[in-house]
Amino acid sequence: MAEENNQGKGQQVQDINQLIKVRHEKLADLQQRGKNPFEIVKYDVTHHAVDIKNNFEELEGKQVSVAGRMMSKRVMGKASFCNVQDINGNIQVYVARDSVGEEEYPDFKKMDIGDIVGVEGTVFKTQTGEISIHASKITLLAKSLQILPEKYHGLQDTDVRYRQRYLDLIVNPEVRETFIKRSQIIREIRNFLDSRNFLEVETPMLVHNAGGAAARPFETHFNALDEDVKLRISLELYLKRLIVGGMERVYEIGRVFRNEGTDTRHNPEFTLMELYQAFTDYHGMMDLTEDMFRTVCEKVNGKTLIPYQEVEIDLGKPFERITMVDCVKKYAGIDWNDVTDIETARKLADEHHIEYEQRHKKGDILNLFFETFCEEKLIQPTFVMDHPVEISPLTKRKPDNPEYVERFELFIYGREMCNAYSELNDPIDQRGRFEAQAELKAQGDDEAELVDEDFMNALSIGMPPTGGIGYGIDRLVMLLTNQPAIRDVLLFPTLKSVN
């Protein structure tokens, strides 16, 4: 059986190679006859497929020109049909010898699936009611020298889809729709923030101190200065410098890089948005976040009740708000207010089979309980508030309970969607927390932060009370496009190279 399969694959490769050879021969013939398609430098497009279909009554009988990829062809003697696909749809083209000319019609018959063509003609409707173009001229704009995947089965091999996204976009229209919607989502985020007087800014990607998050950075060498630098893991510390400088509302949408593994929710480079607003706190960030998620969803999807995998997510209702302590009490049955020392915390962890490290403090173990018992239960939008100070080195303490900080994370479908603080603006407290992080790093924690002296200098000049938040844009796109994995919303996800 294996031998038969190998023989079948070998024959398939041989057949494809023969088809590719024929395509090269067709190109050579065109070039010899002075019709090299690759010498064409432009083509005037007046309409797209969806424009023609949506405005048929206005365009019927009128001249149009479209351009796109030929996805099917049916030759029937003196008249033929083909289907042309462009950015937002496809349209049928009727090609008759009497209309395009006796000299040009044979060239059309030799065109292949995958060729890029331009079509001039009049808009009409066939007897079966299909809106079409009656071609008066069809121009080969680029010759496809490869074979597209068979249209009825599409491109289903996920590895090939991710590595050759261009093929995926051609043969799987729903994939193209996902990435069009991704662009719309980002545009609506910008519209939302711009309308609230936020300024979009850009900050460095190459940094000497990759701070602002608990993650391992990528490192490289800057030859011109003969210095080692890192790729940023966060946008936070530079944006806060701008708040110090008097730019009261700022945001940035950009790539960040974390030297970590890949799974359905993580890619080592991803799109992060962070925003900072002076003179507000984490409650202000909650209100803004709930408003933004609801507004963007309604703008892009036309509704706030949306399907995600096997459930419906309701972004129209008020988001639940619960403290981390109350969440652990609700789902794990443990009241952390009764945990007064590290020994009790470790004992509880042992009893509940939660693994921890010797360096972990009481607040770290609370967070481990939350991750183990609570996260996956938070399906509908939920703000989890008031994290332990040990896991929040850049956050302002709660005045009435300094073991905890004014921080929240938004969870939807068991996934963290954003992370927000009332930002720590006390330079003395901040230095102490940085130094505690540096000690953790010395103990082997590769994700701990180091002291950023320039940021400390900025903080010492004075930063007003500030609310800040970071959003994983890719996870938001996953939610609003109903995609199960981050690779499905990244045009070119990180993959292991193939030799």
mmCIF file of C-alpha atoms in Angstrom, residues 37 47 52 83 132 181-182 199 206 222 245 263 277 309 324 367 419 431 462 466 492 496:
data_model
loop_
_atom_site.group_PDB
_atom_site.id
_atom_site.type_symbol
_atom_site.label_atom_id
_atom_site.label_comp_id
_atom_site.label_asym_id
_atom_site.label_seq_id
_atom_site.Cartn_x
_atom_site.Cartn_y
_atom_site.Cartn_z
ATOM 1 C CA PRO A 37 2.376 40.157 -20.335
ATOM 2 C CA HIS A 47 -14.923 48.963 -10.994
ATOM 3 C CA ILE A 52 -20.963 45.927 -10.275
ATOM 4 C CA ASN A 83 -14.664 33.863 -13.564
ATOM 5 C CA SER A 132 -21.799 39.292 -15.764
ATOM 6 C CA LYS A 181 -11.910 42.610 8.828
ATOM 7 C CA ARG A 182 -8.650 42.785 10.795
ATOM 8 C CA LEU A 199 -2.539 61.047 20.107
ATOM 9 C CA LEU A 206 15.384 48.502 19.606
ATOM 10 C CA PHE A 222 23.979 46.985 16.924
ATOM 11 C CA GLY A 245 6.391 65.252 29.107
ATOM 12 C CA ASP A 263 0.492 27.975 20.708
ATOM 13 C CA GLN A 277 -4.367 58.766 30.010
ATOM 14 C CA GLN A 309 -16.464 28.877 18.705
ATOM 15 C CA MET A 324 -9.027 38.255 42.024
ATOM 16 C CA ASN A 367 -2.171 34.186 41.005
ATOM 17 C CA ASN A 419 -4.070 44.306 31.201
ATOM 18 C CA ARG A 431 12.746 51.925 42.503
ATOM 19 C CA GLY A 462 6.919 63.894 38.112
ATOM 20 C CA THR A 466 -2.402 58.019 35.152
ATOM 21 C CA PHE A 492 2.644 35.489 8.274
ATOM 22 C CA LYS A 496 10.057 26.724 12.040
#
